[in-house]
Each structure stands twice: as structure tokens, then as C-alpha cells.
PDB file of C-alpha atoms in Angstrom:
ATOM      1  CA  MET A   1      46.001  63.314 133.081  1.00 87.00           C
ATOM      2  CA  THR A   2      44.029  65.171 130.337  1.00 93.00           C
ATOM      3  CA  ASP A   3      40.964  67.151 130.713  1.00 95.00           C
ATOM      4  CA  TYR A   4      38.253  65.874 128.176  1.00 96.00           C
ATOM      5  CA  ASP A   5      35.167  67.752 127.152  1.00 96.00           C
ATOM      6  CA  ASN A   6      32.851  66.458 124.242  1.00 96.00           C
ATOM      7  CA  GLY A   7      30.376  69.123 124.623  1.00 95.00           C
ATOM      8  CA  VAL A   8      28.023  67.039 126.888  1.00 96.00           C
ATOM      9  CA  ILE A   9      30.453  65.313 129.223  1.00 97.00           C
ATOM     10  CA  ARG A  10      33.504  66.704 130.924  1.00 96.00           C
ATOM     11  CA  VAL A  11      35.839  64.247 132.734  1.00 97.00           C
ATOM     12  CA  THR A  12      39.650  63.868 133.561  1.00 98.00           C
ATOM     13  CA  VAL A  13      41.156  61.036 131.483  1.00 98.00           C
ATOM     14  CA  PRO A  14      44.115  59.400 133.501  1.00 98.00           C
ATOM     15  CA  GLU A  15      47.519  58.944 131.736  1.00 97.00           C
ATOM     16  CA  GLY A  16      47.474  55.687 129.674  1.00 97.00           C
ATOM     17  CA  TRP A  17      43.504  55.703 129.017  1.00 98.00           C
ATOM     18  CA  LEU A  18      41.766  56.622 125.887  1.00 97.00           C
ATOM     19  CA  ALA A  19      38.431  58.361 125.661  1.00 97.00           C
ATOM     20  CA  PHE A  20      36.067  58.174 122.767  1.00 96.00           C
ATOM     21  CA  CYS A  21      32.413  58.564 122.075  1.00 95.00           C
ATOM     22  CA  GLY A  22      30.163  55.625 121.980  1.00 93.00           C
ATOM     23  CA  ALA A  23      27.076  54.760 119.767  1.00 92.00           C
ATOM     24  CA  ASP A  24      23.597  55.164 120.645  1.00 88.00           C
ATOM     25  CA  SER A  25      20.792  52.274 120.113  1.00 86.00           C
ATOM     26  CA  GLY A  26      20.633  53.202 116.413  1.00 90.00           C
ATOM     27  CA  GLY A  27      24.249  52.910 115.980  1.00 90.00           C
ATOM     28  CA  GLN A  28      25.115  56.581 115.577  1.00 94.00           C
ATOM     29  CA  GLU A  29      27.968  58.096 117.339  1.00 95.00           C
ATOM     30  CA  THR A  30      26.738  60.154 120.218  1.00 96.00           C
ATOM     31  CA  PRO A  31      28.384  62.472 122.989  1.00 96.00           C
ATOM     32  CA  LYS A  32      25.938  61.190 125.512  1.00 96.00           C
ATOM     33  CA  LYS A  33      27.949  57.908 125.714  1.00 97.00           C
ATOM     34  CA  LEU A  34      31.556  58.098 126.488  1.00 97.00           C
ATOM     35  CA  HIS A  35      34.105  55.233 126.704  1.00 97.00           C
ATOM     36  CA  ILE A  36      37.331  55.633 128.798  1.00 98.00           C
ATOM     37  CA  TYR A  37      39.532  52.586 128.394  1.00 98.00           C
ATOM     38  CA  LYS A  38      42.934  51.648 130.161  1.00 98.00           C
ATOM     39  CA  ASP A  39      45.707  50.950 127.900  1.00 97.00           C
ATOM     40  CA  ALA A  40      43.434  51.413 124.787  1.00 96.00           C
ATOM     41  CA  VAL A  41      44.909  52.859 121.507  1.00 95.00           C
ATOM     42  CA  SER A  42      41.802  52.718 119.411  1.00 95.00           C
ATOM     43  CA  PRO A  43      38.125  52.416 119.826  1.00 94.00           C
ATOM     44  CA  LEU A  44      38.363  48.666 118.870  1.00 94.00           C
ATOM     45  CA  ASP A  45      40.260  48.067 122.238  1.00 95.00           C
ATOM     46  CA  ILE A  46      36.646  48.215 123.877  1.00 94.00           C
ATOM     47  CA  PHE A  47      36.778  44.498 122.892  1.00 95.00           C
ATOM     48  CA  THR A  48      40.049  43.507 124.447  1.00 96.00           C
ATOM     49  CA  ARG A  49      40.570  45.904 127.431  1.00 97.00           C
ATOM     50  CA  ALA A  50      39.022  46.916 130.832  1.00 98.00           C
ATOM     51  CA  GLY A  51      37.369  50.223 131.102  1.00 98.00           C
ATOM     52  CA  ILE A  52      34.612  52.494 131.779  1.00 98.00           C
ATOM     53  CA  THR A  53      31.460  53.647 129.833  1.00 97.00           C
ATOM     54  CA  VAL A  54      29.512  56.809 130.834  1.00 98.00           C
ATOM     55  CA  CYS A  55      26.065  57.511 129.826  1.00 96.00           C
ATOM     56  CA  PHE A  56      24.326  60.877 130.235  1.00 97.00           C
ATOM     57  CA  TYR A  57      20.965  61.427 130.960  1.00 95.00           C
ATOM     58  CA  GLY A  58      19.581  65.067 130.692  1.00 93.00           C
ATOM     59  CA  ARG A  59      16.609  66.186 132.767  1.00 88.00           C
ATOM     60  CA  ASP A  60      13.915  65.030 130.441  1.00 88.00           C
ATOM     61  CA  GLU A  61      15.594  61.621 130.036  1.00 91.00           C
ATOM     62  CA  ILE A  62      14.810  58.595 132.091  1.00 82.00           C
ATOM     63  CA  LEU A  63      17.477  56.037 133.185  1.00 84.00           C
ATOM     64  CA  LEU A  64      15.512  52.783 133.276  1.00 80.00           C
ATOM     65  CA  PRO A  65      16.420  50.224 136.091  1.00 79.00           C
ATOM     66  CA  SER A  66      18.412  47.664 134.321  1.00 84.00           C
ATOM     67  CA  LYS A  67      19.712  45.553 137.393  1.00 86.00           C
ATOM     68  CA  TRP A  68      17.268  42.684 136.439  1.00 84.00           C
ATOM     69  CA  PHE A  69      18.928  42.320 133.084  1.00 89.00           C
ATOM     70  CA  TYR A  70      22.232  41.167 134.718  1.00 93.00           C
ATOM     71  CA  ASP A  71      23.568  37.896 136.250  1.00 94.00           C
ATOM     72  CA  ASP A  72      24.591  37.835 139.983  1.00 94.00           C
ATOM     73  CA  ALA A  73      23.506  41.402 140.710  1.00 95.00           C
ATOM     74  CA  CYS A  74      24.429  42.467 144.349  1.00 96.00           C
ATOM     75  CA  ASP A  75      23.831  45.997 145.738  1.00 96.00           C
ATOM     76  CA  ILE A  76      26.719  47.979 147.011  1.00 96.00           C
ATOM     77  CA  GLU A  77      26.706  50.561 149.715  1.00 97.00           C
ATOM     78  CA  PRO A  78      26.186  54.133 148.304  1.00 97.00           C
ATOM     79  CA  PHE A  79      29.416  56.139 148.620  1.00 97.00           C
ATOM     80  CA  GLU A  80      30.814  59.503 148.092  1.00 96.00           C
ATOM     81  CA  CYS A  81      33.463  60.152 145.749  1.00 95.00           C
ATOM     82  CA  GLY A  82      34.352  63.775 145.042  1.00 86.00           C
ATOM     83  CA  ASP A  83      31.237  65.851 145.668  1.00 93.00           C
ATOM     84  CA  LYS A  84      28.995  63.114 144.378  1.00 97.00           C
ATOM     85  CA  LEU A  85      26.815  60.381 145.930  1.00 97.00           C
ATOM     86  CA  TRP A  86      27.129  57.066 143.872  1.00 98.00           C
ATOM     87  CA  GLN A  87      24.703  54.054 144.172  1.00 97.00           C
ATOM     88  CA  GLY A  88      24.866  50.896 142.340  1.00 97.00           C
ATOM     89  CA  TYR A  89      25.638  47.318 142.285  1.00 97.00           C
ATOM     90  CA  THR A  90      28.000  44.654 141.136  1.00 97.00           C
ATOM     91  CA  CYS A  91      27.066  42.164 138.289  1.00 97.00           C
ATOM     92  CA  SER A  92      28.162  40.069 135.400  1.00 97.00           C
ATOM     93  CA  SER A  93      27.080  40.155 131.853  1.00 95.00           C
ATOM     94  CA  PHE A  94      28.048  37.233 129.363  1.00 94.00           C
ATOM     95  CA  GLY A  95      30.707  36.282 132.092  1.00 95.00           C
ATOM     96  CA  TYR A  96      32.227  39.755 132.266  1.00 97.00           C
ATOM     97  CA  PRO A  97      32.492  41.466 135.779  1.00 98.00           C
ATOM     98  CA  TYR A  98      31.016  44.838 136.071  1.00 98.00           C
ATOM     99  CA  THR A  99      30.096  47.556 138.751  1.00 98.00           C
ATOM    100  CA  MET A 100      27.121  49.544 137.749  1.00 97.00           C
ATOM    101  CA  LEU A 101      26.928  52.950 139.205  1.00 97.00           C
ATOM    102  CA  ASP A 102      24.861  56.048 138.916  1.00 96.00           C
ATOM    103  CA  THR A 103      24.668  59.644 140.436  1.00 97.00           C
ATOM    104  CA  ARG A 104      22.829  62.942 139.812  1.00 94.00           C
ATOM    105  CA  VAL A 105      24.592  66.109 139.146  1.00 93.00           C
ATOM    106  CA  GLY A 106      22.170  69.034 139.152  1.00 91.00           C
ATOM    107  CA  GLU A 107      19.326  68.000 136.879  1.00 91.00           C
ATOM    108  CA  VAL A 108      21.268  65.351 134.856  1.00 95.00           C
ATOM    109  CA  THR A 109      22.079  61.606 135.674  1.00 96.00           C
ATOM    110  CA  PHE A 110      25.179  59.850 134.962  1.00 97.00           C
ATOM    111  CA  GLN A 111      25.427  56.149 134.619  1.00 96.00           C
ATOM    112  CA  VAL A 112      28.770  54.486 134.882  1.00 97.00           C
ATOM    113  CA  MET A 113      29.484  50.924 133.878  1.00 97.00           C
ATOM    114  CA  ILE A 114      32.986  49.789 134.924  1.00 98.00           C
ATOM    115  CA  LEU A 115      34.095  46.618 133.096  1.00 98.00           C
ATOM    116  CA  LYS A 116      36.416  45.114 135.651  1.00 98.00           C
ATOM    117  CA  LYS A 117      38.131  42.314 133.807  1.00 98.00           C
ATOM    118  CA  ASN A 118      38.631  41.595 130.109  1.00 97.00           C
ATOM    119  CA  GLY A 119      41.149  39.015 129.369  1.00 95.00           C
ATOM    120  CA  GLU A 120      44.441  39.809 131.252  1.00 96.00           C
ATOM    121  CA  HIS A 121      43.332  43.477 131.536  1.00 97.00           C
ATOM    122  CA  GLU A 122      41.807  44.495 135.066  1.00 97.00           C
ATOM    123  CA  ILE A 123      40.586  47.650 136.965  1.00 98.00           C
ATOM    124  CA  SER A 124      38.901  47.933 140.129  1.00 97.00           C
ATOM    125  CA  LEU A 125      36.490  50.675 141.640  1.00 96.00           C
ATOM    126  CA  LYS A 126      39.232  51.220 144.251  1.00 96.00           C
ATOM    127  CA  ASP A 127      41.917  52.153 141.626  1.00 97.00           C
ATOM    128  CA  ASP A 128      43.283  55.861 141.793  1.00 97.00           C
ATOM    129  CA  ASP A 129      42.536  56.091 138.021  1.00 98.00           C
ATOM    130  CA  VAL A 130      38.972  54.922 138.444  1.00 98.00           C
ATOM    131  CA  GLN A 131      38.392  57.347 141.382  1.00 97.00           C
ATOM    132  CA  THR A 132      39.730  60.045 139.332  1.00 97.00           C
ATOM    133  CA  VAL A 133      37.207  59.527 136.648  1.00 98.00           C
ATOM    134  CA  LEU A 134      34.430  59.374 139.103  1.00 98.00           C
ATOM    135  CA  GLU A 135      35.557  62.345 141.037  1.00 97.00           C
ATOM    136  CA  SER A 136      35.748  64.465 137.719  1.00 97.00           C
ATOM    137  CA  LEU A 137      32.770  63.501 136.060  1.00 97.00           C
ATOM    138  CA  ALA A 138      30.532  66.524 135.175  1.00 96.00           C
ATOM    139  CA  PRO A 139      28.253  67.808 132.570  1.00 96.00           C
ATOM    140  CA  SER A 140      29.848  70.169 130.032  1.00 94.00           C
ATOM    141  CA  LYS A 141      29.225  73.843 130.690  1.00 84.00           C
ATOM    142  CA  GLY A 142      25.674  74.740 129.777  1.00 65.00           C
ATOM    143  CA  GLU A 143      24.392  70.891 129.979  1.00 63.00           C
ATOM    144  CA  SER A 144      23.408  70.958 133.523  1.00 51.00           C
ATOM    145  CA  ALA A 145      19.989  71.891 132.536  1.00 42.00           C
ATOM    146  CA  ALA A 146      19.851  69.799 129.584  1.00 44.00           C
TER     147      ALA A 146
END
């Protein structure tokens, strides 16, 4: 396990997983979007592996509801993981199965998108590694009031 901190998001990355920043809507790399993918060795593995995408929303940013955008959306019961209460739903997008979650930590919101199956690669919300990511997810020091 490795502690990862990109200046906005802190998280524990399980052994055998790779963490790297994603892109914003303009295609620019941003620390507010973090990909954590199992068995990945480069950012290009996002297209062939299962993994987790974390999006950070500061206190002045709004997480818009997106459930209507996905196919087969089905609410899941809110649950606690670590010291956070998570809520969300399962769905599919372009045939790929996801679990979509969000939680508030202080004045910030995290949205987590778990791509459960991509080709022969699979992960589950119940996997220890996935639970480790959810439990450890936090804003970087100084970002709790961002």
C-alpha cells in the first residue's frame, strides 16, 4: 500500500494499483480528478482495466446529479465505510457496469466512479482494495475548506 497525495486528494493506493491524475472537461490534467486502476502500469490502461475514478468538488463547486445520464440506474442503500457515509447507485454506461458513489468530507464532496468490469478485469465494491480506497479518501491538508 502506498499513501498518495497530489495536493488536492489524499488516498491509500493498494499494492498492484496505479494512481494518476485525470483530465478536466478542457482536456487539461487536473489534480481534482484521480484515477486508481488495478493492474495498470500506465495511464493508457484506463481503457483496458477495471478501476476507480475520484472527482473532488470544493465548497464552491456543485456536483450535478447525473443518474439520469446512465442506463439501468438502481439506487443502493447508503452505507458507512471508514468514517464516511456513502450514497449512490449502480448503472451501466456504453455497456460497462459501474457503481457511482458520493460523500461529503467537511466542506468538500467526493464522487467515486467504480468501473467494475472491463474485459477480463473485474473489481467489486466489496473487495478489500476498493474498501481501502474508500476508507482512506480525504482532501489534502488545507483543501478541506477549498
